[in-house]
Amino acid sequence: MRKLVLFLHTSLDGFVEGPNGEMDIGWVSYDADLEKHAKEILSTADTVIWGRRTYQMMHSYWPSVPLNPSASQHERNHAEWIEKTAKIVFSTTLEEVEWNNSRLVKEDVEEEINNLKQQPGKDMVILGSPRFAHYLMQLDLIDEYKITVSPVLIGKGLPLFQGLKERINLKLIENKTFDSGAIGLVYKTIR
């Protein structure tokens, strides 16, 4: 069975967005080590799960990267990966999604995720979309949490965890320390 994996970057004080809702997370200790770590995580997935806001942000940026002469090789590789990867967008307000290999789901989130888990293929990764991730946490649909913690305190913003109504038990299955001081953590949901 495929797993639903949450992959997010957080500050040490637990925020995934800045105080004004900005998704430009320049405070993430992103370097060659973290690029390699992200590539390893994404190599286990063939489907990206997004909410509306993250989909729109990603769609406004990544398709232009291959033609951007200042894009790094890492960015070009990621743009190629994301272009060919299945993208499932959950939104009640969008009418369509136009990006290659994208599909819009407007209702029955829990049923759709459970059906996707039963299909053949690699894992599905929630790449960003922290608000949608909060909703999926409340439904206990996330199987693994792959979190990188950057050595920075930002004081306020959108927390990594919010709105949980029930306890979710986790088991640490991997941890890595990077030269930047960031830590990569992988937790499996215990059911």
mmCIF file of N, CA and C in Angstrom, residues 98-164:
data_model
loop_
_atom_site.group_PDB
_atom_site.id
_atom_site.type_symbol
_atom_site.label_atom_id
_atom_site.label_comp_id
_atom_site.label_asym_id
_atom_site.label_seq_id
_atom_site.Cartn_x
_atom_site.Cartn_y
_atom_site.Cartn_z
ATOM 1 N N GLU A 98 -4.389 23.371 -14.728
ATOM 2 C CA GLU A 98 -3.893 23.365 -16.104
ATOM 3 C C GLU A 98 -2.492 22.788 -16.265
ATOM 4 N N TRP A 99 -1.820 22.526 -15.181
ATOM 5 C CA TRP A 99 -0.444 22.049 -15.252
ATOM 6 C C TRP A 99 -0.422 20.606 -15.739
ATOM 7 N N ASN A 100 0.612 20.254 -16.469
ATOM 8 C CA ASN A 100 0.792 18.894 -16.974
ATOM 9 C C ASN A 100 0.657 17.869 -15.842
ATOM 10 N N ASN A 101 -0.033 16.777 -16.104
ATOM 11 C CA ASN A 101 -0.215 15.672 -15.144
ATOM 12 C C ASN A 101 -0.915 16.104 -13.855
ATOM 13 N N SER A 102 -1.785 17.091 -13.941
ATOM 14 C CA SER A 102 -2.520 17.562 -12.762
ATOM 15 C C SER A 102 -3.972 17.122 -12.822
ATOM 16 N N ARG A 103 -4.514 16.898 -11.635
ATOM 17 C CA ARG A 103 -5.921 16.529 -11.521
ATOM 18 C C ARG A 103 -6.503 17.247 -10.322
ATOM 19 N N LEU A 104 -7.728 17.743 -10.481
ATOM 20 C CA LEU A 104 -8.414 18.481 -9.429
ATOM 21 C C LEU A 104 -9.410 17.573 -8.726
ATOM 22 N N VAL A 105 -9.395 17.625 -7.382
ATOM 23 C CA VAL A 105 -10.373 16.915 -6.562
ATOM 24 C C VAL A 105 -11.098 17.966 -5.731
ATOM 25 N N LYS A 106 -12.410 18.001 -5.846
ATOM 26 C CA LYS A 106 -13.191 19.051 -5.185
ATOM 27 C C LYS A 106 -13.953 18.563 -3.953
ATOM 28 N N GLU A 107 -14.069 17.258 -3.760
ATOM 29 C CA GLU A 107 -14.852 16.755 -2.622
ATOM 30 C C GLU A 107 -14.345 15.380 -2.212
ATOM 31 N N ASP A 108 -14.876 14.882 -1.114
ATOM 32 C CA ASP A 108 -14.555 13.537 -0.607
ATOM 33 C C ASP A 108 -13.055 13.307 -0.430
ATOM 34 N N VAL A 109 -12.402 14.225 0.283
ATOM 35 C CA VAL A 109 -10.954 14.165 0.483
ATOM 36 C C VAL A 109 -10.526 12.834 1.089
ATOM 37 N N GLU A 110 -11.163 12.439 2.174
ATOM 38 C CA GLU A 110 -10.759 11.213 2.863
ATOM 39 C C GLU A 110 -10.899 9.994 1.959
ATOM 40 N N GLU A 111 -12.005 9.898 1.262
ATOM 41 C CA GLU A 111 -12.229 8.769 0.347
ATOM 42 C C GLU A 111 -11.200 8.775 -0.781
ATOM 43 N N GLU A 112 -10.927 9.954 -1.332
ATOM 44 C CA GLU A 112 -9.958 10.058 -2.426
ATOM 45 C C GLU A 112 -8.563 9.640 -1.974
ATOM 46 N N ILE A 113 -8.123 10.124 -0.816
ATOM 47 C CA ILE A 113 -6.794 9.756 -0.314
ATOM 48 C C ILE A 113 -6.718 8.252 -0.065
ATOM 49 N N ASN A 114 -7.737 7.689 0.561
ATOM 50 C CA ASN A 114 -7.726 6.243 0.823
ATOM 51 C C ASN A 114 -7.727 5.447 -0.476
ATOM 52 N N ASN A 115 -8.433 5.908 -1.494
ATOM 53 C CA ASN A 115 -8.410 5.236 -2.800
ATOM 54 C C ASN A 115 -7.026 5.334 -3.433
ATOM 55 N N LEU A 116 -6.405 6.500 -3.339
ATOM 56 C CA LEU A 116 -5.061 6.678 -3.892
ATOM 57 C C LEU A 116 -4.053 5.760 -3.204
ATOM 58 N N LYS A 117 -4.215 5.564 -1.912
ATOM 59 C CA LYS A 117 -3.303 4.683 -1.183
ATOM 60 C C LYS A 117 -3.380 3.240 -1.682
ATOM 61 N N GLN A 118 -4.514 2.856 -2.206
ATOM 62 C CA GLN A 118 -4.709 1.482 -2.673
ATOM 63 C C GLN A 118 -4.169 1.259 -4.084
ATOM 64 N N GLN A 119 -3.887 2.316 -4.816
ATOM 65 C CA GLN A 119 -3.410 2.193 -6.184
ATOM 66 C C GLN A 119 -1.934 1.811 -6.202
ATOM 67 N N PRO A 120 -1.501 1.156 -7.275
ATOM 68 C CA PRO A 120 -0.071 0.823 -7.379
ATOM 69 C C PRO A 120 0.754 2.090 -7.586
ATOM 70 N N GLY A 121 2.004 2.022 -7.201
ATOM 71 C CA GLY A 121 2.902 3.147 -7.413
ATOM 72 C C GLY A 121 3.743 3.439 -6.199
ATOM 73 N N LYS A 122 4.501 4.503 -6.312
ATOM 74 C CA LYS A 122 5.335 4.958 -5.207
ATOM 75 C C LYS A 122 4.483 5.752 -4.221
ATOM 76 N N ASP A 123 5.129 6.296 -3.206
ATOM 77 C CA ASP A 123 4.425 7.088 -2.199
ATOM 78 C C ASP A 123 3.874 8.383 -2.798
ATOM 79 N N MET A 124 2.975 9.006 -2.054
ATOM 80 C CA MET A 124 2.434 10.319 -2.376
ATOM 81 C C MET A 124 3.016 11.286 -1.357
ATOM 82 N N VAL A 125 3.405 12.479 -1.812
ATOM 83 C CA VAL A 125 4.028 13.433 -0.902
ATOM 84 C C VAL A 125 3.240 14.741 -0.908
ATOM 85 N N ILE A 126 2.925 15.202 0.302
ATOM 86 C CA ILE A 126 2.357 16.532 0.481
ATOM 87 C C ILE A 126 3.564 17.452 0.533
ATOM 88 N N LEU A 127 3.739 18.230 -0.495
ATOM 89 C CA LEU A 127 4.920 19.067 -0.650
ATOM 90 C C LEU A 127 4.497 20.500 -0.374
ATOM 91 N N GLY A 128 4.712 20.931 0.869
ATOM 92 C CA GLY A 128 4.182 22.225 1.275
ATOM 93 C C GLY A 128 2.735 22.042 1.723
ATOM 94 N N SER A 129 1.880 22.977 1.344
ATOM 95 C CA SER A 129 0.444 22.926 1.682
ATOM 96 C C SER A 129 0.193 22.697 3.169
ATOM 97 N N PRO A 130 0.769 23.532 4.044
ATOM 98 C CA PRO A 130 0.616 23.275 5.474
ATOM 99 C C PRO A 130 -0.826 23.317 5.975
ATOM 100 N N ARG A 131 -1.651 24.193 5.430
ATOM 101 C CA ARG A 131 -3.049 24.260 5.887
ATOM 102 C C ARG A 131 -3.806 22.994 5.488
ATOM 103 N N PHE A 132 -3.561 22.528 4.276
ATOM 104 C CA PHE A 132 -4.188 21.281 3.848
ATOM 105 C C PHE A 132 -3.636 20.110 4.665
ATOM 106 N N ALA A 133 -2.346 20.167 4.990
ATOM 107 C CA ALA A 133 -1.737 19.127 5.826
ATOM 108 C C ALA A 133 -2.406 19.083 7.195
ATOM 109 N N HIS A 134 -2.730 20.256 7.762
ATOM 110 C CA HIS A 134 -3.435 20.290 9.056
ATOM 111 C C HIS A 134 -4.752 19.516 8.951
ATOM 112 N N TYR A 135 -5.470 19.731 7.869
ATOM 113 C CA TYR A 135 -6.744 19.038 7.652
ATOM 114 C C TYR A 135 -6.523 17.520 7.540
ATOM 115 N N LEU A 136 -5.490 17.118 6.787
ATOM 116 C CA LEU A 136 -5.204 15.690 6.629
ATOM 117 C C LEU A 136 -4.758 15.057 7.950
ATOM 118 N N MET A 137 -4.057 15.830 8.790
ATOM 119 C CA MET A 137 -3.674 15.346 10.121
ATOM 120 C C MET A 137 -4.922 15.080 10.958
ATOM 121 N N GLN A 138 -5.886 15.990 10.890
ATOM 122 C CA GLN A 138 -7.129 15.822 11.652
ATOM 123 C C GLN A 138 -7.871 14.562 11.225
ATOM 124 N N LEU A 139 -7.730 14.178 9.957
ATOM 125 C CA LEU A 139 -8.362 12.960 9.443
ATOM 126 C C LEU A 139 -7.486 11.723 9.659
ATOM 127 N N ASP A 140 -6.301 11.907 10.238
ATOM 128 C CA ASP A 140 -5.328 10.834 10.479
ATOM 129 C C ASP A 140 -5.002 10.076 9.185
ATOM 130 N N LEU A 141 -4.727 10.822 8.126
ATOM 131 C CA LEU A 141 -4.419 10.224 6.829
ATOM 132 C C LEU A 141 -2.930 10.211 6.507
ATOM 133 N N ILE A 142 -2.124 10.928 7.287
ATOM 134 C CA ILE A 142 -0.694 11.011 6.997
ATOM 135 C C ILE A 142 0.022 9.821 7.632
ATOM 136 N N ASP A 143 0.792 9.118 6.815
ATOM 137 C CA ASP A 143 1.482 7.908 7.272
ATOM 138 C C ASP A 143 2.901 8.181 7.761
ATOM 139 N N GLU A 144 3.552 9.184 7.173
ATOM 140 C CA GLU A 144 4.902 9.550 7.600
ATOM 141 C C GLU A 144 5.059 11.056 7.563
ATOM 142 N N TYR A 145 5.828 11.555 8.526
ATOM 143 C CA TYR A 145 6.159 12.970 8.615
ATOM 144 C C TYR A 145 7.653 13.095 8.360
ATOM 145 N N LYS A 146 8.037 13.717 7.251
ATOM 146 C CA LYS A 146 9.442 13.958 6.934
ATOM 147 C C LYS A 146 9.658 15.460 7.066
ATOM 148 N N ILE A 147 10.255 15.824 8.173
ATOM 149 C CA ILE A 147 10.355 17.218 8.566
ATOM 150 C C ILE A 147 11.830 17.615 8.651
ATOM 151 N N THR A 148 12.166 18.757 8.060
ATOM 152 C CA THR A 148 13.497 19.309 8.292
ATOM 153 C C THR A 148 13.335 20.515 9.210
ATOM 154 N N VAL A 149 14.168 20.561 10.215
ATOM 155 C CA VAL A 149 14.124 21.629 11.217
ATOM 156 C C VAL A 149 15.354 22.506 11.019
ATOM 157 N N SER A 150 15.120 23.783 10.706
ATOM 158 C CA SER A 150 16.221 24.724 10.509
ATOM 159 C C SER A 150 16.578 25.399 11.827
ATOM 160 N N PRO A 151 17.869 25.686 12.031
ATOM 161 C CA PRO A 151 18.314 26.294 13.281
ATOM 162 C C PRO A 151 18.044 27.797 13.306
ATOM 163 N N VAL A 152 16.762 28.124 13.399
ATOM 164 C CA VAL A 152 16.350 29.518 13.443
ATOM 165 C C VAL A 152 15.057 29.617 14.242
ATOM 166 N N LEU A 153 14.899 30.707 14.958
ATOM 167 C CA LEU A 153 13.655 30.994 15.670
ATOM 168 C C LEU A 153 13.018 32.189 14.970
ATOM 169 N N ILE A 154 11.766 32.040 14.509
ATOM 170 C CA ILE A 154 11.141 33.167 13.807
ATOM 171 C C ILE A 154 10.039 33.834 14.635
ATOM 172 N N GLY A 155 9.699 33.240 15.782
ATOM 173 C CA GLY A 155 8.823 33.913 16.731
ATOM 174 C C GLY A 155 7.344 33.748 16.530
ATOM 175 N N LYS A 156 6.883 33.848 15.299
ATOM 176 C CA LYS A 156 5.457 33.660 15.041
ATOM 177 C C LYS A 156 5.258 33.336 13.569
ATOM 178 N N GLY A 157 4.061 32.853 13.294
ATOM 179 C CA GLY A 157 3.736 32.444 11.939
ATOM 180 C C GLY A 157 2.741 31.300 11.986
ATOM 181 N N LEU A 158 2.712 30.494 10.935
ATOM 182 C CA LEU A 158 1.819 29.337 10.874
ATOM 183 C C LEU A 158 2.536 28.136 11.478
ATOM 184 N N PRO A 159 1.973 27.524 12.540
ATOM 185 C CA PRO A 159 2.644 26.385 13.161
ATOM 186 C C PRO A 159 2.590 25.129 12.294
ATOM 187 N N LEU A 160 3.580 24.288 12.490
ATOM 188 C CA LEU A 160 3.617 22.998 11.802
ATOM 189 C C LEU A 160 2.396 22.162 12.170
ATOM 190 N N PHE A 161 2.035 22.154 13.429
ATOM 191 C CA PHE A 161 0.883 21.366 13.887
ATOM 192 C C PHE A 161 -0.172 22.314 14.440
ATOM 193 N N GLN A 162 -1.405 22.123 14.002
ATOM 194 C CA GLN A 162 -2.482 23.003 14.439
ATOM 195 C C GLN A 162 -3.821 22.288 14.274
ATOM 196 N N GLY A 163 -4.695 22.457 15.249
ATOM 197 C CA GLY A 163 -6.060 21.951 15.133
ATOM 198 C C GLY A 163 -6.245 20.468 15.371
ATOM 199 N N LEU A 164 -5.238 19.820 15.938
ATOM 200 C CA LEU A 164 -5.388 18.386 16.196
ATOM 201 C C LEU A 164 -6.416 18.167 17.300
#
